[in-house]
Amino acid sequence: MTGEVKIRVETSFQDISKESWDGLSGAARGQPGGLYNPFISHAYLSSLEESGSATADTGWLGQHLLMEDRNGGLEGGLICYLKNHSQGEYVFDHGWADALERAGGRYYPKLQCSVPFTPATGPRLLHAAHADTAMVRNSLAAGLQELCRRHNVSSAHVTFLPPEEVSTFERAGFLHRTDQQFHFLNEGYGSHNDFLETLTSRKRKALKKERRAALEHGISIDWLTGKDLTENVWDQFFAFYMDTGSRKWGRPYLTRAFYSLIGERMADDILLVMARRNGKYIAGAINFIGSDALYGRHWGAIEDHPFLHFEVCYHQAIDFAISKGLKRVEAGAQGEHKLARGYLPATTHSAHFIAHPGLKRAVADYLERERQDVEQMSDILAEHSPFRKGGRQDMDD
C-alpha cells in the first residue's frame, strides 16, 4: 500500500482492461501531451501473449505491476516478466549469470521489465494523465524491489527506459547501464534529396550508387500499411522472417499468429517495406509507427541481392519518416554499418537491481567503466558520420 493506492501483480494482459491500460502514458494515440509508443500498447503486448510468442512456455511469465486507487482505477503500470533465460532482451547479462552461478549462486529466474523481443526505448514507469508522476514512478520502482524479494530472485532488469526515468531507479538502488544504437534524426527535411545534401559529396555519391544497385534485377519497393496488410501478405512476410530468423537466431521468437493479431488490432501503426521481383515479394522489413518515430524491427528475405537489406531496412525507413514528418527512425539494436547511411549514435539506458551484494559490487564497477567506453565510442563514431563537417546544415564541402 502507498497512501490510497495499492500495487498488485497481474500475470496476463487478458485480465487487464484495454481501456484502462491504454490510458497510461504513451500507450495510445491522442493523449494530451503524450508521445505514443506502439510497443507498450495493450494491442501489441496482448498479441505477444495470445499468439504464444511471450508466455510462460517460452520463458516469459507475466508479472505486470498495476497501481490502482481505492476505487480500482489504474494509476500506473510496469511491464514485467519472470524469466528463466536471457533470450530476446538485447541487453546482455550472460556474463553476470555465469559469474553468480560459478560462485554457487542462482541467477535464474530473474525479473525482466521490457517489451519482449523489442530493443526500442519507451516508457517503463507508466502513469495515468491525472496521477502524480513522481509518486507513481517511485512506488512502482519500490514495488519491483518488493516483487524481487517475494520471488526470492537474483535480480530485476529494466531495459530500454527513457533517460528521465533513470534517476528514479538509481534512488531505489538500481545500477545504471548504457549502450548504443543508431538513429536517423529528421531535421525537417522536405525530401530525401534534402537529406542527401547534408552529406559529404563522397558519401552522397556512395549512397546514391548503393540505392541504384539495390534495385537492379527488376526489384521494386512497396509500402504496405492499414488495409494492405492481408493474410496473404503476412504469409509471405512470415516466410521471410522464418528463413532469416532461423539462420540468425536458430529459433525465431514470433509465431505466425502474432502477425495476424497485430494486423487485426494495429494495422495503421504498421509499415511493411516489401521488395518485389518478377511479380512476387522476395524480401521485407516490418516497422511500427509512433507519434514521432518510426521503429524498425526485423527483416527477412528469400533471395540474396547486394545492398537490398540496406535499402529495405534503412533507406526506405528514412524516406517514409521524411514523407510523414516523423522526427526520427530507430533501426533496432547494434549496427555500426548504419552510420554510413545517416544514422547517428544514440545512447540507450537500462537499470538493474542486483540482490547479491558481491555480484552487485562487481557489476557496479564494470558498469562504471562500460559507461565511459560507450560515451567515448559515441564521440568517436560521431566524428566519422557522413555529414558535412561543422554541422549538418553547413554546406561547405
GROMACS .gro file of C-alpha atoms in nm:
model
  397
    1MET     CA    1   0.000   0.000   0.000
    2THR     CA    2   0.114   0.357  -0.077
    3GLY     CA    3  -0.129   0.614   0.065
    4GLU     CA    4  -0.463   0.549  -0.100
    5VAL     CA    5  -0.321   0.335  -0.381
    6LYS     CA    6  -0.217  -0.028  -0.394
    7ILE     CA    7   0.008  -0.230  -0.622
    8ARG     CA    8  -0.096  -0.571  -0.742
    9VAL     CA    9   0.054  -0.821  -0.986
   10GLU     CA   10  -0.127  -0.943  -1.295
   11THR     CA   11   0.004  -1.235  -1.499
   12SER     CA   12  -0.195  -1.187  -1.819
   13PHE     CA   13  -0.293  -0.892  -2.036
   14GLN     CA   14  -0.620  -1.072  -2.098
   15ASP     CA   15  -0.705  -0.978  -1.739
   16ILE     CA   16  -0.602  -0.613  -1.779
   17SER     CA   17  -0.859  -0.371  -1.917
   18LYS     CA   18  -0.751  -0.241  -2.258
   19GLU     CA   19  -0.923   0.090  -2.196
   20SER     CA   20  -0.752   0.137  -1.860
   21TRP     CA   21  -0.408   0.030  -1.983
   22ASP     CA   22  -0.422   0.250  -2.292
   23GLY     CA   23  -0.499   0.545  -2.064
   24LEU     CA   24  -0.143   0.525  -1.930
   25SER     CA   25   0.140   0.743  -2.061
   26GLY     CA   26   0.243   0.661  -2.416
   27ALA     CA   27   0.018   0.356  -2.460
   28ALA     CA   28  -0.231   0.511  -2.704
   29ARG     CA   29  -0.252   0.788  -2.960
   30GLY     CA   30  -0.420   1.117  -2.882
   31GLN     CA   31  -0.325   1.152  -2.518
   32PRO     CA   32  -0.275   1.515  -2.411
   33GLY     CA   33   0.097   1.588  -2.429
   34GLY     CA   34   0.174   1.219  -2.476
   35LEU     CA   35   0.402   1.051  -2.728
   36TYR     CA   36   0.255   0.725  -2.850
   37ASN     CA   37   0.484   0.423  -2.839
   38PRO     CA   38   0.314   0.127  -3.015
   39PHE     CA   39   0.514  -0.134  -2.825
   40ILE     CA   40   0.358  -0.050  -2.489
   41SER     CA   41   0.003  -0.053  -2.623
   42HIS     CA   42  -0.237  -0.318  -2.498
   43ALA     CA   43  -0.278  -0.437  -2.858
   44TYR     CA   44   0.092  -0.515  -2.900
   45LEU     CA   45   0.153  -0.668  -2.558
   46SER     CA   46  -0.161  -0.881  -2.562
   47SER     CA   47  -0.077  -1.002  -2.913
   48LEU     CA   48   0.263  -1.124  -2.795
   49GLU     CA   49   0.091  -1.320  -2.523
   50GLU     CA   50  -0.212  -1.455  -2.707
   51SER     CA   51  -0.005  -1.565  -3.007
   52GLY     CA   52   0.213  -1.785  -2.787
   53SER     CA   53   0.522  -1.573  -2.855
   54ALA     CA   54   0.578  -1.441  -2.499
   55THR     CA   55   0.426  -1.681  -2.247
   56ALA     CA   56   0.531  -1.895  -1.953
   57ASP     CA   57   0.601  -2.177  -2.203
   58THR     CA   58   0.858  -1.961  -2.384
   59GLY     CA   59   1.009  -1.831  -2.059
   60TRP     CA   60   0.811  -1.505  -2.027
   61LEU     CA   61   0.570  -1.534  -1.731
   62GLY     CA   62   0.381  -1.210  -1.682
   63GLN     CA   63   0.433  -1.030  -1.351
   64HIS     CA   64   0.296  -0.692  -1.450
   65LEU     CA   65   0.273  -0.435  -1.171
   66LEU     CA   66  -0.052  -0.237  -1.161
   67MET     CA   67  -0.100   0.060  -0.931
   68GLU     CA   68  -0.465   0.127  -0.851
   69ASP     CA   69  -0.652   0.383  -0.645
   70ARG     CA   70  -0.900   0.280  -0.378
   71ASN     CA   71  -1.178   0.258  -0.639
   72GLY     CA   72  -0.979   0.023  -0.864
   73GLY     CA   73  -0.882   0.292  -1.115
   74LEU     CA   74  -0.546   0.235  -1.285
   75GLU     CA   75  -0.289   0.494  -1.175
   76GLY     CA   76   0.025   0.334  -1.313
   77GLY     CA   77   0.181   0.020  -1.459
   78LEU     CA   78   0.512  -0.156  -1.517
   79ILE     CA   79   0.551  -0.431  -1.778
   80CYS     CA   80   0.735  -0.718  -1.611
   81TYR     CA   81   0.812  -1.086  -1.669
   82LEU     CA   82   0.960  -1.366  -1.462
   83LYS     CA   83   1.221  -1.532  -1.683
   84ASN     CA   84   1.438  -1.841  -1.672
   85HIS     CA   85   1.672  -1.728  -1.953
   86SER     CA   86   1.814  -1.411  -2.108
   87GLN     CA   87   1.697  -1.455  -2.467
   88GLY     CA   88   1.512  -1.190  -2.663
   89GLU     CA   89   1.633  -0.898  -2.449
   90TYR     CA   90   1.921  -0.727  -2.640
   91VAL     CA   91   2.088  -0.607  -2.318
   92PHE     CA   92   2.327  -0.887  -2.240
   93ASP     CA   93   2.378  -1.021  -1.888
   94HIS     CA   94   2.502  -1.373  -1.963
   95GLY     CA   95   2.839  -1.293  -1.803
   96TRP     CA   96   2.666  -1.186  -1.482
   97ALA     CA   97   2.471  -1.511  -1.476
   98ASP     CA   98   2.786  -1.718  -1.530
   99ALA     CA   99   2.973  -1.531  -1.255
  100LEU     CA  100   2.700  -1.583  -0.994
  101GLU     CA  101   2.650  -1.949  -1.081
  102ARG     CA  102   3.024  -2.020  -1.073
  103ALA     CA  103   3.023  -1.872  -0.723
  104GLY     CA  104   2.750  -2.114  -0.620
  105GLY     CA  105   2.454  -1.877  -0.658
  106ARG     CA  106   2.143  -1.896  -0.873
  107TYR     CA  107   2.083  -1.626  -1.134
  108TYR     CA  108   1.763  -1.760  -1.287
  109PRO     CA  109   1.479  -1.694  -1.256
  110LYS     CA  110   1.502  -1.316  -1.275
  111LEU     CA  111   1.260  -1.029  -1.338
  112GLN     CA  112   1.273  -0.853  -1.675
  113CYS     CA  113   1.088  -0.524  -1.729
  114SER     CA  114   1.083  -0.471  -2.102
  115VAL     CA  115   0.881  -0.542  -2.414
  116PRO     CA  116   0.973  -0.893  -2.529
  117PHE     CA  117   1.197  -0.914  -2.836
  118THR     CA  118   1.184  -0.534  -2.879
  119PRO     CA  119   1.502  -0.325  -2.834
  120ALA     CA  120   1.322   0.010  -2.854
  121THR     CA  121   1.330   0.281  -2.590
  122GLY     CA  122   0.993   0.364  -2.437
  123PRO     CA  123   0.824   0.448  -2.107
  124ARG     CA  124   0.855   0.180  -1.841
  125LEU     CA  125   0.709   0.358  -1.536
  126LEU     CA  126   0.370   0.426  -1.690
  127HIS     CA  127   0.128   0.666  -1.523
  128ALA     CA  128  -0.222   0.800  -1.579
  129ALA     CA  129  -0.254   1.159  -1.700
  130HIS     CA  130  -0.411   1.277  -1.373
  131ALA     CA  131  -0.165   1.094  -1.148
  132ASP     CA  132   0.128   1.234  -0.950
  133THR     CA  133   0.408   1.124  -1.185
  134ALA     CA  134   0.686   1.122  -0.926
  135MET     CA  135   0.476   0.931  -0.674
  136VAL     CA  136   0.376   0.669  -0.929
  137ARG     CA  137   0.732   0.620  -1.054
  138ASN     CA  138   0.878   0.591  -0.705
  139SER     CA  139   0.607   0.349  -0.595
  140LEU     CA  140   0.647   0.125  -0.898
  141ALA     CA  141   1.027   0.110  -0.854
  142ALA     CA  142   0.978   0.017  -0.489
  143GLY     CA  143   0.713  -0.235  -0.590
  144LEU     CA  144   0.957  -0.401  -0.828
  145GLN     CA  145   1.209  -0.442  -0.547
  146GLU     CA  146   0.939  -0.595  -0.327
  147LEU     CA  147   0.847  -0.834  -0.608
  148CYS     CA  148   1.213  -0.939  -0.623
  149ARG     CA  149   1.208  -1.021  -0.254
  150ARG     CA  150   0.878  -1.208  -0.272
  151HIS     CA  151   1.002  -1.430  -0.554
  152ASN     CA  152   1.348  -1.458  -0.396
  153VAL     CA  153   1.510  -1.393  -0.735
  154SER     CA  154   1.860  -1.271  -0.810
  155SER     CA  155   1.778  -0.952  -0.993
  156ALA     CA  156   1.540  -0.721  -1.176
  157HIS     CA  157   1.628  -0.557  -1.507
  158VAL     CA  158   1.453  -0.257  -1.662
  159THR     CA  159   1.579  -0.217  -2.016
  160PHE     CA  160   1.541   0.048  -2.287
  161LEU     CA  161   1.394   0.301  -2.048
  162PRO     CA  162   1.395   0.675  -2.129
  163PRO     CA  163   1.663   0.895  -1.966
  164GLU     CA  164   1.410   1.074  -1.746
  165GLU     CA  165   1.328   0.751  -1.561
  166VAL     CA  166   1.689   0.659  -1.478
  167SER     CA  167   1.714   0.874  -1.163
  168THR     CA  168   1.404   0.710  -1.011
  169PHE     CA  169   1.567   0.369  -1.030
  170GLU     CA  170   1.906   0.496  -0.914
  171ARG     CA  171   1.748   0.640  -0.599
  172ALA     CA  172   1.591   0.299  -0.541
  173GLY     CA  173   1.931   0.128  -0.551
  174PHE     CA  174   1.936   0.015  -0.915
  175LEU     CA  175   2.257   0.027  -1.122
  176HIS     CA  176   2.264   0.236  -1.439
  177ARG     CA  177   2.382   0.081  -1.763
  178THR     CA  178   2.424   0.241  -2.104
  179ASP     CA  179   2.459   0.102  -2.454
  180GLN     CA  180   2.441   0.232  -2.807
  181GLN     CA  181   2.209   0.226  -3.104
  182PHE     CA  182   2.196   0.425  -3.427
  183HIS     CA  183   1.905   0.657  -3.504
  184PHE     CA  184   1.822   0.877  -3.800
  185LEU     CA  185   1.719   1.228  -3.698
  186ASN     CA  186   1.486   1.416  -3.931
  187GLU     CA  187   1.597   1.779  -3.935
  188GLY     CA  188   1.281   1.894  -4.108
  189TYR     CA  189   1.385   1.759  -4.447
  190GLY     CA  190   1.135   1.815  -4.725
  191SER     CA  191   1.263   1.521  -4.927
  192HIS     CA  192   1.529   1.254  -4.932
  193ASN     CA  193   1.736   1.478  -5.157
  194ASP     CA  194   1.731   1.746  -4.885
  195PHE     CA  195   1.882   1.489  -4.650
  196LEU     CA  196   2.143   1.384  -4.905
  197GLU     CA  197   2.254   1.745  -4.950
  198THR     CA  198   2.371   1.750  -4.587
  199LEU     CA  199   2.621   1.469  -4.653
  200THR     CA  200   2.973   1.498  -4.785
  201SER     CA  201   2.988   1.461  -5.161
  202ARG     CA  202   3.169   1.129  -5.138
  203LYS     CA  203   2.908   0.978  -4.902
  204ARG     CA  204   2.624   1.123  -5.106
  205LYS     CA  205   2.751   0.963  -5.426
  206ALA     CA  206   2.811   0.632  -5.247
  207LEU     CA  207   2.455   0.617  -5.112
  208LYS     CA  208   2.301   0.705  -5.448
  209LYS     CA  209   2.507   0.429  -5.611
  210GLU     CA  210   2.411   0.184  -5.336
  211ARG     CA  211   2.041   0.256  -5.377
  212ARG     CA  212   2.057   0.212  -5.754
  213ALA     CA  213   2.243  -0.118  -5.714
  214ALA     CA  214   1.989  -0.249  -5.462
  215LEU     CA  215   1.708  -0.214  -5.715
  216GLU     CA  216   1.885  -0.377  -6.006
  217HIS     CA  217   1.747  -0.702  -6.147
  218GLY     CA  218   1.397  -0.556  -6.172
  219ILE     CA  219   1.336  -0.503  -5.799
  220SER     CA  220   1.072  -0.254  -5.687
  221ILE     CA  221   0.958  -0.146  -5.340
  222ASP     CA  222   0.607  -0.129  -5.194
  223TRP     CA  223   0.493   0.036  -4.870
  224LEU     CA  224   0.209  -0.163  -4.714
  225THR     CA  225   0.004  -0.043  -4.419
  226GLY     CA  226  -0.355  -0.049  -4.294
  227LYS     CA  227  -0.584  -0.248  -4.523
  228ASP     CA  228  -0.287  -0.353  -4.738
  229LEU     CA  229  -0.185  -0.597  -4.464
  230THR     CA  230  -0.380  -0.901  -4.576
  231GLU     CA  231  -0.330  -1.255  -4.452
  232ASN     CA  232  -0.161  -1.338  -4.781
  233VAL     CA  233   0.090  -1.058  -4.724
  234TRP     CA  234   0.154  -1.181  -4.370
  235ASP     CA  235   0.209  -1.535  -4.501
  236GLN     CA  236   0.479  -1.405  -4.734
  237PHE     CA  237   0.644  -1.185  -4.474
  238PHE     CA  238   0.643  -1.466  -4.218
  239ALA     CA  239   0.828  -1.687  -4.467
  240PHE     CA  240   1.097  -1.419  -4.490
  241TYR     CA  241   1.112  -1.389  -4.113
  242MET     CA  242   1.142  -1.764  -4.061
  243ASP     CA  243   1.412  -1.805  -4.325
  244THR     CA  244   1.633  -1.522  -4.200
  245GLY     CA  245   1.548  -1.567  -3.831
  246SER     CA  246   1.631  -1.937  -3.835
  247ARG     CA  247   1.979  -1.861  -3.966
  248LYS     CA  248   2.033  -1.563  -3.733
  249TRP     CA  249   1.885  -1.687  -3.403
  250GLY     CA  250   1.834  -2.059  -3.454
  251ARG     CA  251   1.469  -2.036  -3.349
  252PRO     CA  252   1.266  -1.726  -3.438
  253TYR     CA  253   1.077  -1.575  -3.144
  254LEU     CA  254   0.749  -1.470  -3.302
  255THR     CA  255   0.471  -1.703  -3.417
  256ARG     CA  256   0.263  -1.669  -3.732
  257ALA     CA  257  -0.041  -1.591  -3.517
  258PHE     CA  258   0.131  -1.280  -3.380
  259TYR     CA  259   0.125  -1.114  -3.722
  260SER     CA  260  -0.243  -1.186  -3.773
  261LEU     CA  261  -0.325  -1.035  -3.434
  262ILE     CA  262  -0.129  -0.714  -3.484
  263GLY     CA  263  -0.267  -0.690  -3.837
  264GLU     CA  264  -0.615  -0.703  -3.692
  265ARG     CA  265  -0.552  -0.473  -3.394
  266MET     CA  266  -0.299  -0.212  -3.506
  267ALA     CA  267  -0.266  -0.221  -3.885
  268ASP     CA  268  -0.248   0.159  -3.913
  269ASP     CA  269   0.057   0.154  -3.682
  270ILE     CA  270   0.250  -0.086  -3.906
  271LEU     CA  271   0.458  -0.027  -4.218
  272LEU     CA  272   0.580  -0.324  -4.419
  273VAL     CA  273   0.850  -0.236  -4.669
  274MET     CA  274   0.833  -0.514  -4.927
  275ALA     CA  275   1.068  -0.581  -5.218
  276ARG     CA  276   0.914  -0.728  -5.532
  277ARG     CA  277   1.083  -0.908  -5.823
  278ASN     CA  278   0.920  -1.087  -6.119
  279GLY     CA  279   0.576  -1.028  -5.973
  280LYS     CA  280   0.639  -1.172  -5.627
  281TYR     CA  281   0.771  -1.048  -5.297
  282ILE     CA  282   1.123  -1.162  -5.213
  283ALA     CA  283   1.209  -0.959  -4.901
  284GLY     CA  284   1.053  -0.730  -4.644
  285ALA     CA  285   1.102  -0.534  -4.323
  286ILE     CA  286   0.845  -0.456  -4.054
  287ASN     CA  287   0.829  -0.114  -3.893
  288PHE     CA  288   0.598   0.032  -3.628
  289ILE     CA  289   0.476   0.391  -3.642
  290GLY     CA  290   0.471   0.602  -3.328
  291SER     CA  291   0.356   0.959  -3.289
  292ASP     CA  292   0.703   1.098  -3.359
  293ALA     CA  293   0.918   0.800  -3.462
  294LEU     CA  294   0.938   0.503  -3.696
  295TYR     CA  295   1.068   0.188  -3.527
  296GLY     CA  296   1.237  -0.068  -3.748
  297ARG     CA  297   1.217  -0.418  -3.607
  298HIS     CA  298   1.324  -0.710  -3.824
  299TRP     CA  299   1.354  -0.815  -4.183
  300GLY     CA  300   1.376  -1.129  -4.391
  301ALA     CA  301   1.447  -1.236  -4.747
  302ILE     CA  302   1.424  -1.545  -4.962
  303GLU     CA  303   1.662  -1.412  -5.228
  304ASP     CA  304   2.005  -1.256  -5.182
  305HIS     CA  305   2.075  -0.929  -5.363
  306PRO     CA  306   2.358  -0.682  -5.294
  307PHE     CA  307   2.254  -0.387  -5.076
  308LEU     CA  308   1.887  -0.495  -5.064
  309HIS     CA  309   1.898  -0.521  -4.684
  310PHE     CA  310   2.020  -0.160  -4.657
  311GLU     CA  311   1.755  -0.036  -4.898
  312VAL     CA  312   1.461  -0.215  -4.737
  313CYS     CA  313   1.559  -0.156  -4.375
  314TYR     CA  314   1.733   0.183  -4.368
  315HIS     CA  315   1.690   0.395  -4.679
  316GLN     CA  316   1.320   0.326  -4.718
  317ALA     CA  317   1.264   0.396  -4.348
  318ILE     CA  318   1.425   0.739  -4.393
  319ASP     CA  319   1.206   0.803  -4.698
  320PHE     CA  320   0.892   0.715  -4.504
  321ALA     CA  321   0.987   0.920  -4.196
  322ILE     CA  322   1.055   1.228  -4.408
  323SER     CA  323   0.732   1.186  -4.602
  324LYS     CA  324   0.527   1.161  -4.281
  325GLY     CA  325   0.715   1.425  -4.083
  326LEU     CA  326   0.839   1.181  -3.819
  327LYS     CA  327   1.129   1.311  -3.610
  328ARG     CA  328   1.346   1.001  -3.610
  329VAL     CA  329   1.396   0.642  -3.717
  330GLU     CA  330   1.510   0.388  -3.460
  331ALA     CA  331   1.652   0.099  -3.656
  332GLY     CA  332   1.699  -0.158  -3.380
  333ALA     CA  333   1.999  -0.291  -3.191
  334GLN     CA  334   2.368  -0.258  -3.279
  335GLY     CA  335   2.494  -0.200  -3.632
  336GLU     CA  336   2.782   0.043  -3.695
  337HIS     CA  337   2.713  -0.005  -4.067
  338LYS     CA  338   2.412   0.224  -4.015
  339LEU     CA  339   2.643   0.520  -3.955
  340ALA     CA  340   2.738   0.549  -4.324
  341ARG     CA  341   2.368   0.560  -4.409
  342GLY     CA  342   2.284   0.865  -4.198
  343TYR     CA  343   2.209   0.701  -3.863
  344LEU     CA  344   2.393   0.860  -3.570
  345PRO     CA  345   2.498   0.711  -3.234
  346ALA     CA  346   2.226   0.730  -2.967
  347THR     CA  347   2.270   0.620  -2.606
  348THR     CA  348   2.024   0.371  -2.458
  349HIS     CA  349   1.967   0.315  -2.088
  350SER     CA  350   1.881   0.031  -1.852
  351ALA     CA  351   1.854  -0.012  -1.474
  352HIS     CA  352   1.948  -0.324  -1.279
  353PHE     CA  353   1.867  -0.432  -0.924
  354ILE     CA  354   2.112  -0.699  -0.804
  355ALA     CA  355   2.021  -0.872  -0.480
  356HIS     CA  356   2.357  -1.044  -0.414
  357PRO     CA  357   2.593  -0.788  -0.253
  358GLY     CA  358   2.910  -0.933  -0.403
  359LEU     CA  359   2.769  -0.952  -0.754
  360LYS     CA  360   2.627  -0.601  -0.718
  361ARG     CA  361   2.969  -0.459  -0.630
  362ALA     CA  362   3.134  -0.635  -0.924
  363VAL     CA  363   2.863  -0.528  -1.168
  364ALA     CA  364   2.870  -0.168  -1.042
  365ASP     CA  365   3.244  -0.149  -1.107
  366TYR     CA  366   3.203  -0.300  -1.452
  367LEU     CA  367   2.917  -0.065  -1.546
  368GLU     CA  368   3.112   0.244  -1.447
  369ARG     CA  369   3.385   0.150  -1.694
  370GLU     CA  370   3.133   0.041  -1.956
  371ARG     CA  371   2.951   0.377  -1.943
  372GLN     CA  372   3.279   0.555  -2.008
  373ASP     CA  373   3.353   0.325  -2.300
  374VAL     CA  374   3.007   0.381  -2.451
  375GLU     CA  375   3.046   0.759  -2.424
  376GLN     CA  376   3.391   0.754  -2.581
  377MET     CA  377   3.279   0.527  -2.862
  378SER     CA  378   2.981   0.752  -2.936
  379ASP     CA  379   3.214   1.051  -2.967
  380ILE     CA  380   3.450   0.862  -3.196
  381LEU     CA  381   3.171   0.736  -3.420
  382ALA     CA  382   3.008   1.078  -3.439
  383GLU     CA  383   3.334   1.216  -3.576
  384HIS     CA  384   3.308   0.965  -3.862
  385SER     CA  385   2.949   1.045  -3.956
  386PRO     CA  386   2.870   1.103  -4.325
  387PHE     CA  387   2.753   1.457  -4.259
  388ARG     CA  388   2.946   1.764  -4.363
  389LYS     CA  389   3.189   1.897  -4.106
  390GLY     CA  390   3.075   2.189  -3.896
  391GLY     CA  391   2.716   2.072  -3.864
  392ARG     CA  392   2.459   1.916  -4.091
  393GLN     CA  393   2.340   2.243  -4.231
  394ASP     CA  394   2.694   2.363  -4.312
  395MET     CA  395   2.700   2.341  -4.691
  396ASP     CA  396   3.075   2.397  -4.730
  397ASP     CA  397   3.232   2.082  -4.872
   0.00000   0.00000   0.00000
